[in-house]
Coordinates of C-alpha atoms in Angstrom, one line a residue:
M464 CA 103.7 32.1 -130.8
K465 CA 104.0 35.2 -128.6
I466 CA 101.5 38.1 -128.6
V467 CA 102.1 41.4 -126.8
I468 CA 99.1 43.4 -125.7
F469 CA 99.1 47.1 -124.9
N470 CA 96.5 48.7 -122.6
V471 CA 96.4 50.2 -119.1
K472 CA 96.1 47.0 -117.2
Y473 CA 97.6 48.4 -113.9
S474 CA 95.5 51.6 -113.7
E475 CA 94.1 52.4 -110.2
N476 CA 90.8 52.1 -111.9
L477 CA 90.5 48.4 -111.7
G478 CA 88.0 48.2 -114.5
D479 CA 91.0 48.4 -116.8
G480 CA 92.7 45.5 -115.0
I481 CA 89.5 43.4 -115.3
L482 CA 89.3 43.8 -119.0
A483 CA 93.1 43.3 -119.4
Q484 CA 93.0 40.0 -117.5
C485 CA 89.9 38.8 -119.4
L486 CA 91.6 39.6 -122.8
E487 CA 94.9 38.0 -122.0
T488 CA 93.4 34.9 -120.4
A489 CA 90.8 34.3 -123.0
L490 CA 93.3 34.9 -125.9
A491 CA 95.8 32.4 -124.5
R492 CA 93.1 29.8 -123.8
G493 CA 92.5 27.3 -126.6
A494 CA 95.8 27.6 -128.5
R495 CA 98.7 25.4 -127.6
G496 CA 102.0 27.2 -127.2
L497 CA 100.5 30.7 -127.3
E498 CA 102.2 33.1 -124.9
V499 CA 100.5 36.4 -124.1
K500 CA 102.1 39.4 -122.3
T501 CA 100.3 42.6 -121.4
I502 CA 102.3 45.9 -121.3
D503 CA 100.9 48.9 -119.4
L504 CA 101.0 52.1 -121.5
A505 CA 101.9 54.1 -118.5
G506 CA 104.9 51.9 -117.6
R507 CA 103.3 50.4 -114.5
T508 CA 104.1 46.8 -113.6
A509 CA 101.8 45.9 -110.8
F510 CA 98.4 46.7 -109.3
G511 CA 98.4 49.5 -106.6
T512 CA 101.2 51.5 -108.1
G513 CA 99.2 54.6 -109.3
G514 CA 99.8 58.2 -108.4
G515 CA 97.0 58.5 -105.9
G516 CA 96.8 62.0 -104.4
R517 CA 99.5 63.4 -106.7
R518 CA 97.3 62.5 -109.7
R519 CA 94.3 64.4 -108.3
R520 CA 96.4 67.5 -107.7
L521 CA 97.8 67.4 -111.2
L522 CA 94.3 67.0 -112.7
K523 CA 93.1 70.0 -110.7
V524 CA 96.0 72.1 -112.1
L525 CA 95.3 70.8 -115.7
Q526 CA 91.6 71.6 -115.3
A527 CA 92.4 75.3 -114.7
L528 CA 94.5 75.6 -117.9
P529 CA 93.2 76.3 -121.4
S530 CA 93.2 73.3 -123.8
F531 CA 96.4 74.2 -125.7
A532 CA 98.3 74.6 -122.4
R533 CA 97.0 71.3 -121.1
R534 CA 98.3 69.5 -124.2
L535 CA 101.7 71.2 -123.9
V536 CA 102.0 70.2 -120.2
V537 CA 101.0 66.6 -120.9
R538 CA 103.4 66.3 -123.8
Q539 CA 106.3 67.7 -121.7
A540 CA 105.5 65.5 -118.7
L541 CA 105.2 62.3 -120.7
G542 CA 108.0 62.8 -123.2
P543 CA 111.0 61.5 -121.1
T544 CA 109.0 58.6 -119.7
L545 CA 107.8 57.5 -123.1
R546 CA 111.2 57.7 -124.7
R547 CA 112.5 55.4 -122.0
L548 CA 109.6 53.0 -122.3
Q549 CA 109.9 52.8 -126.1
V550 CA 113.3 51.2 -125.7
E551 CA 111.8 48.5 -123.5
W552 CA 108.7 48.2 -125.7
Q553 CA 110.8 47.8 -128.9
K554 CA 112.6 44.8 -127.4
E555 CA 109.3 43.1 -126.4
I556 CA 107.7 43.8 -129.8
D557 CA 110.7 42.6 -131.8
D558 CA 110.6 39.4 -129.7
A559 CA 106.9 38.9 -130.4
D560 CA 105.0 37.5 -133.4
A561 CA 102.1 40.0 -133.2
V562 CA 100.8 43.0 -131.2
V563 CA 97.3 43.8 -129.9
I564 CA 96.2 47.3 -128.7
G565 CA 93.0 46.9 -126.6
G566 CA 90.6 46.9 -125.0
G567 CA 89.6 50.0 -123.2
N568 CA 88.8 53.5 -124.1
L569 CA 92.3 54.0 -125.6
F570 CA 91.4 56.0 -128.7
Q571 CA 90.3 59.1 -126.8
D572 CA 92.0 62.5 -126.9
D573 CA 92.4 63.4 -123.2
D574 CA 94.8 66.4 -123.7
L575 CA 97.0 64.0 -125.7
N576 CA 97.5 61.6 -122.8
F577 CA 96.4 58.5 -124.7
P578 CA 97.4 59.7 -128.1
L579 CA 101.0 60.1 -127.0
K580 CA 101.1 56.7 -125.3
V581 CA 99.3 54.8 -128.0
G582 CA 101.3 56.7 -130.6
A583 CA 104.6 55.7 -129.0
A584 CA 103.5 52.0 -129.1
L585 CA 102.4 52.4 -132.7
D586 CA 105.8 53.8 -133.6
C587 CA 107.5 50.7 -132.2
V588 CA 105.0 48.4 -134.0
K589 CA 105.7 50.2 -137.3
R590 CA 109.4 49.9 -136.9
S591 CA 109.1 46.2 -136.2
G592 CA 106.9 45.4 -139.1
K593 CA 104.9 43.0 -136.9
P594 CA 101.2 42.4 -137.5
L595 CA 98.9 44.7 -135.5
A596 CA 95.4 44.2 -134.2
V597 CA 93.3 46.9 -132.5
Y598 CA 90.7 45.0 -130.5
A599 CA 87.3 46.1 -129.0
V600 CA 88.5 49.6 -128.2
G601 CA 86.5 52.7 -127.2
T602 CA 86.8 55.7 -129.5
S603 CA 85.9 59.3 -128.6
R604 CA 84.3 61.6 -131.2
D605 CA 86.5 64.7 -130.9
W606 CA 90.3 64.5 -131.6
S607 CA 92.7 67.4 -131.9
S608 CA 94.8 67.5 -135.1
Q609 CA 97.8 66.3 -133.0
A610 CA 95.8 63.3 -131.7
R611 CA 94.7 62.4 -135.2
Q612 CA 98.4 62.5 -136.3
L613 CA 99.5 60.3 -133.4
F614 CA 96.7 57.7 -133.8
G615 CA 97.1 57.8 -137.6
V616 CA 100.4 56.0 -137.3
L617 CA 98.3 52.8 -137.3
E618 CA 97.6 53.4 -141.0
E619 CA 101.3 52.8 -141.6
S620 CA 101.4 49.5 -139.7
Q621 CA 100.6 46.0 -140.9
L622 CA 97.0 46.0 -139.7
V623 CA 95.3 42.6 -139.7
H624 CA 92.3 43.4 -137.4
V625 CA 90.4 46.4 -136.1
S626 CA 87.3 46.3 -133.9
V627 CA 85.5 48.7 -131.5
R628 CA 83.2 47.8 -128.6
D629 CA 79.9 49.4 -129.5
T630 CA 78.0 51.3 -132.2
I631 CA 78.9 54.7 -130.8
A632 CA 82.6 53.9 -130.9
G633 CA 82.0 52.5 -134.4
R634 CA 80.5 55.8 -135.6
N635 CA 83.3 57.8 -134.1
W636 CA 86.0 55.5 -135.6
L637 CA 84.4 55.9 -139.1
G638 CA 84.4 59.6 -138.6
H639 CA 88.2 59.6 -138.0
F640 CA 89.0 56.9 -140.7
P641 CA 86.3 57.3 -143.4
A642 CA 88.5 55.6 -146.0
G643 CA 89.5 52.8 -143.6
P644 CA 90.7 50.9 -141.8
H645 CA 87.1 50.0 -141.1
A646 CA 86.2 48.6 -137.7
R647 CA 84.0 45.7 -136.7
I648 CA 81.9 45.9 -133.5
L649 CA 82.9 43.2 -131.0
P650 CA 82.0 43.1 -127.3
D651 CA 84.3 44.4 -124.5
P652 CA 86.5 41.6 -123.2
G653 CA 85.5 42.6 -119.7
L654 CA 82.3 40.7 -120.3
L655 CA 84.2 37.5 -119.8
V656 CA 84.7 38.1 -116.1
R657 CA 82.4 35.3 -115.1
E658 CA 84.5 32.8 -117.0
I659 CA 88.1 33.7 -116.2
V660 CA 88.3 35.0 -112.6
A661 CA 89.6 32.8 -109.8
S662 CA 86.7 30.9 -108.3
H663 CA 87.3 32.3 -104.8
A664 CA 86.5 35.8 -106.0
L665 CA 83.0 34.8 -107.0
E666 CA 81.9 32.9 -103.9
P667 CA 78.4 34.3 -103.5
L668 CA 77.1 35.7 -100.2
K669 CA 73.8 34.7 -98.8
V670 CA 70.9 36.4 -100.5
D671 CA 69.8 38.2 -97.4
D672 CA 73.4 39.6 -97.0
R673 CA 73.4 41.2 -100.4
A674 CA 73.1 45.0 -100.5
I675 CA 72.5 47.6 -103.2
G676 CA 75.9 48.7 -104.4
I677 CA 76.6 52.3 -105.3
C678 CA 79.9 52.9 -107.1
V679 CA 81.1 56.4 -106.3
T680 CA 83.3 58.4 -108.6
D681 CA 85.1 61.6 -107.8
P682 CA 83.4 64.4 -109.8
L683 CA 86.7 65.8 -110.8
I684 CA 87.5 62.7 -112.8
L685 CA 84.1 62.8 -114.5
R686 CA 84.6 66.5 -115.4
R687 CA 88.1 65.8 -116.7
H688 CA 86.9 63.1 -119.2
S689 CA 83.3 64.0 -119.8
S690 CA 82.1 65.1 -123.2
H691 CA 79.0 66.7 -121.7
G692 CA 80.7 69.4 -119.7
S693 CA 80.6 69.6 -115.9
Q694 CA 76.9 70.7 -115.9
G695 CA 75.8 67.7 -117.9
I696 CA 76.8 65.0 -115.4
P697 CA 74.2 63.4 -113.1
F698 CA 75.3 62.7 -109.5
R699 CA 78.2 65.2 -109.5
H700 CA 77.6 66.4 -105.9
A701 CA 77.8 64.6 -102.6
D702 CA 74.2 65.8 -101.9
D703 CA 72.9 63.8 -104.9
Y704 CA 74.2 60.7 -103.2
H705 CA 72.8 61.7 -99.9
Q706 CA 69.3 62.1 -101.3
L707 CA 69.4 58.7 -102.9
L708 CA 70.8 57.1 -99.7
D709 CA 68.0 58.6 -97.7
L710 CA 65.4 57.1 -100.0
M711 CA 66.9 53.7 -100.2
L712 CA 67.7 53.4 -96.5
D713 CA 64.3 54.7 -95.4
A714 CA 62.8 52.0 -97.7
G715 CA 64.6 49.3 -95.7
Y716 CA 67.5 48.5 -98.1
R717 CA 71.0 47.9 -97.1
V718 CA 73.5 50.0 -99.1
C719 CA 77.2 49.4 -99.8
L720 CA 79.2 52.3 -101.2
F721 CA 82.3 51.2 -103.2
T722 CA 84.8 52.4 -105.8
N723 CA 86.7 50.9 -108.8
G724 CA 89.9 51.4 -106.8
A725 CA 91.1 54.9 -107.6
Q726 CA 92.3 56.7 -104.4
E727 CA 90.5 59.9 -105.3
D728 CA 87.2 58.0 -105.7
Q729 CA 87.7 56.4 -102.3
A730 CA 88.3 59.8 -100.7
F731 CA 85.1 61.2 -102.3
A732 CA 83.2 58.1 -101.1
R733 CA 84.4 58.8 -97.5
R734 CA 83.1 62.3 -97.9
V735 CA 79.7 61.0 -98.9
L736 CA 79.6 58.5 -96.1
N737 CA 80.6 61.0 -93.4
G738 CA 78.1 63.7 -94.6
G739 CA 74.3 63.9 -94.7
G740 CA 73.6 62.8 -91.2
L741 CA 74.1 59.1 -92.0
A742 CA 75.7 58.0 -88.7
A743 CA 72.7 56.1 -87.4
H744 CA 72.5 54.0 -90.6
I745 CA 76.3 53.3 -90.4
D746 CA 75.9 52.2 -86.7
S747 CA 73.0 49.9 -87.6
G748 CA 75.1 48.2 -90.3
N749 CA 72.6 49.2 -93.1
L750 CA 75.2 51.5 -94.7
C751 CA 78.9 50.8 -95.3
L752 CA 81.8 51.8 -97.4
A753 CA 83.7 48.8 -98.8
P754 CA 87.5 48.9 -98.4
R755 CA 89.3 50.3 -101.4
P756 CA 89.9 47.3 -103.8
K757 CA 93.5 46.9 -104.8
T758 CA 93.2 44.1 -107.3
P759 CA 90.6 43.2 -109.9
E760 CA 89.6 40.1 -107.8
E761 CA 88.7 42.4 -104.9
L762 CA 86.5 44.6 -107.0
I763 CA 84.8 41.5 -108.6
H764 CA 84.0 40.2 -105.1
I765 CA 82.3 43.5 -104.2
L766 CA 80.2 43.4 -107.3
A767 CA 79.3 39.7 -106.8
S768 CA 78.1 40.6 -103.3
T769 CA 75.4 43.0 -104.5
Q770 CA 71.9 42.6 -105.7
V771 CA 72.0 45.6 -108.1
I772 CA 74.5 48.4 -108.7
L773 CA 74.6 52.1 -109.7
A774 CA 77.7 53.4 -111.4
H775 CA 79.3 56.0 -113.6
R776 CA 82.2 53.7 -114.1
L777 CA 81.8 51.6 -117.3
H778 CA 83.6 48.5 -116.2
A779 CA 81.7 48.3 -112.9
C780 CA 78.6 48.0 -115.2
I781 CA 80.3 45.6 -117.6
A782 CA 81.6 43.3 -114.9
A783 CA 78.4 43.3 -113.0
Y784 CA 76.5 42.4 -116.2
S785 CA 78.8 39.4 -116.8
L786 CA 78.3 38.3 -113.2
G787 CA 74.5 38.5 -113.6
V788 CA 74.1 41.5 -111.3
P789 CA 71.7 44.1 -112.7
Q790 CA 73.0 47.6 -113.1
V791 CA 71.9 51.2 -113.6
G792 CA 74.3 53.4 -115.4
L793 CA 74.9 57.1 -114.9
G794 CA 75.6 59.2 -118.0
W795 CA 78.7 61.3 -118.3
D796 CA 80.4 59.8 -121.4
P797 CA 78.9 58.2 -124.5
K798 CA 80.8 55.0 -123.8
V799 CA 78.4 54.2 -120.9
D800 CA 75.4 54.8 -123.1
G801 CA 77.0 52.7 -125.8
F802 CA 77.3 49.7 -123.5
F803 CA 73.7 49.9 -122.3
Q804 CA 72.6 50.0 -125.9
F805 CA 74.7 47.1 -126.8
V806 CA 73.2 44.8 -124.2
G807 CA 69.7 46.1 -124.7
R808 CA 69.3 47.8 -121.3
S809 CA 68.9 51.4 -122.4
E810 CA 66.0 51.8 -120.0
Y811 CA 68.4 51.5 -117.1
F812 CA 70.7 54.2 -118.4
A813 CA 70.2 57.5 -116.5
G814 CA 71.8 60.1 -118.8
E815 CA 70.0 63.3 -117.8
A816 CA 72.1 65.7 -115.7
D817 CA 69.1 66.7 -113.7
I818 CA 67.7 63.2 -113.1
S819 CA 66.1 63.0 -109.6
A820 CA 67.2 60.7 -106.8
Q821 CA 63.6 59.4 -106.8
H822 CA 63.9 58.3 -110.4
V823 CA 67.2 56.6 -109.9
A824 CA 65.8 54.8 -106.8
S825 CA 62.9 53.5 -108.9
L826 CA 65.3 52.3 -111.6
L827 CA 67.4 50.4 -109.0
E828 CA 64.3 48.8 -107.5
E829 CA 63.0 47.8 -111.0
A830 CA 66.4 46.5 -112.2
A831 CA 66.8 44.4 -109.0
R832 CA 63.3 43.0 -109.4
K833 CA 63.5 42.2 -113.1
G834 CA 67.1 41.0 -113.3
I835 CA 68.9 40.4 -116.6
D836 CA 67.3 38.6 -119.5
P837 CA 69.1 35.2 -119.5
A838 CA 68.8 34.7 -123.2
V839 CA 70.3 38.1 -124.1
H840 CA 72.9 37.6 -121.4
G841 CA 74.0 34.3 -122.9
S842 CA 74.1 35.7 -126.4
V843 CA 76.2 38.7 -125.3
L844 CA 78.7 36.5 -123.5
H845 CA 78.8 34.1 -126.5
Q846 CA 79.6 37.1 -128.7
A847 CA 82.5 38.1 -126.4
R848 CA 84.0 34.6 -126.5
E849 CA 83.6 34.5 -130.3
G850 CA 85.2 37.9 -130.7
I851 CA 88.4 36.8 -129.0
S852 CA 88.4 33.5 -130.8
Q853 CA 88.3 35.4 -134.1
L854 CA 91.1 37.6 -133.0
R855 CA 93.2 34.6 -132.0
D856 CA 92.4 32.7 -135.2
C857 CA 93.4 35.8 -137.2
L858 CA 96.8 36.2 -135.5
V859 CA 97.6 32.5 -135.6
A860 CA 96.6 32.2 -139.3
H861 CA 98.8 35.3 -140.1
Q862 CA 101.7 33.7 -138.3
N863 CA 101.2 30.4 -140.1
R864 CA 101.1 32.2 -143.5
G865 CA 104.3 34.0 -142.5
V866 CA 106.0 30.7 -141.7
S867 CA 104.8 29.4 -145.1
R868 CA 106.3 32.4 -146.9
K869 CA 109.6 31.8 -145.3
T870 CA 109.7 28.2 -146.5
Q871 CA 108.0 28.9 -149.9
P872 CA 109.2 32.3 -151.1
A873 CA 107.7 31.8 -154.5
V874 CA 104.2 32.5 -153.1
A875 CA 105.1 35.5 -151.0
T876 CA 102.3 38.0 -150.3
S877 CA 102.8 41.7 -149.6
D878 CA 102.0 43.1 -146.2
R879 CA 99.3 45.4 -147.8
G880 CA 97.8 42.4 -149.5
M881 CA 97.6 40.5 -146.2
A882 CA 95.8 43.4 -144.6
D883 CA 93.4 43.5 -147.5
Y884 CA 92.8 39.7 -147.1
A885 CA 92.0 40.3 -143.4
W886 CA 89.4 43.0 -144.2
S887 CA 87.8 41.1 -147.0
N888 CA 87.4 38.0 -144.8
G889 CA 86.0 39.9 -141.9
L890 CA 89.0 39.6 -139.6

């Protein structure tokens, strides 16, 4: 059996790579003869092939345009590439037995960027007639009519499974598809980091070498994707970081700044490091900036080398949680809040735009001191494993029924009936 997965595995934001590797590895494990191939919705084929500085310049231009103009620019920019990619995707899908779209925040309307990409993949799936699963995705609340039309193609496909990654995404999905397809809530596959990464990436450092990790994100990226507006984002200025660093360093902590791998994030982190009169702390070795990670394994090693982290980036928080590293999340998108609710750590979610550096510092100290509840941690990771097992079982069972129909045409079942079977049996 061959399964093709669509997501953004090779994004410069290595959180996407982490969840993609977790999903494909866990899905292939436990079933003999199961081949899994991941296709990047942007057409990338390797890590470290993002747009870098060019992407940031494009985002600055887009930010200055009204929404209708941004959608027009994105549609025109992506059109030729997606038409070319669809030719390749159709061949891969036609050669596969099933298709999975997920995980990640793929069902969001970022000026039609994801709607166009996901919609192009859905067109290929619809033409092939292959069974489709949407797995543990994030879903934004507000879609334009064009995005709703593009995402709505999934209703014309042979859907056998739909799931989202938290209750907020679940409410949003229901708002877009009140009559169905209805979505289950299953954990983000990135929670399986601990179980699937190469062992060398998790070699722990000595306890006295572990620092507080602060994941730095370019404010432009946060403003671009935030549902709160630019004024609703905590830690959106370099000075916010400088105030926190002063507090943590004066209290005797070692601090490591790091990023999820995006070049614009790394450039902003260097600005933070080089400002605020921090030279003495850098010289003493109490403050550093980790080299930009270029693979998921490099990011995982940074996370595993910290005693607690602070991050806007969702998958820095998710991967840290899997590794048993406590985390404090900064609010800018409901998906971060959704994760902290899901794992029962809402008290460590700092969502207020005007939250003080002093309060964040106290949250970091408390999170490091109390750690992660081992019983809840074990339960969450078990749910993540079970979710992928259910997905695998659903797809394998569907294939087996398809083989049976080929050999016993007298008991054929319609595609719509098969989808109804999946819903009624909780698949």
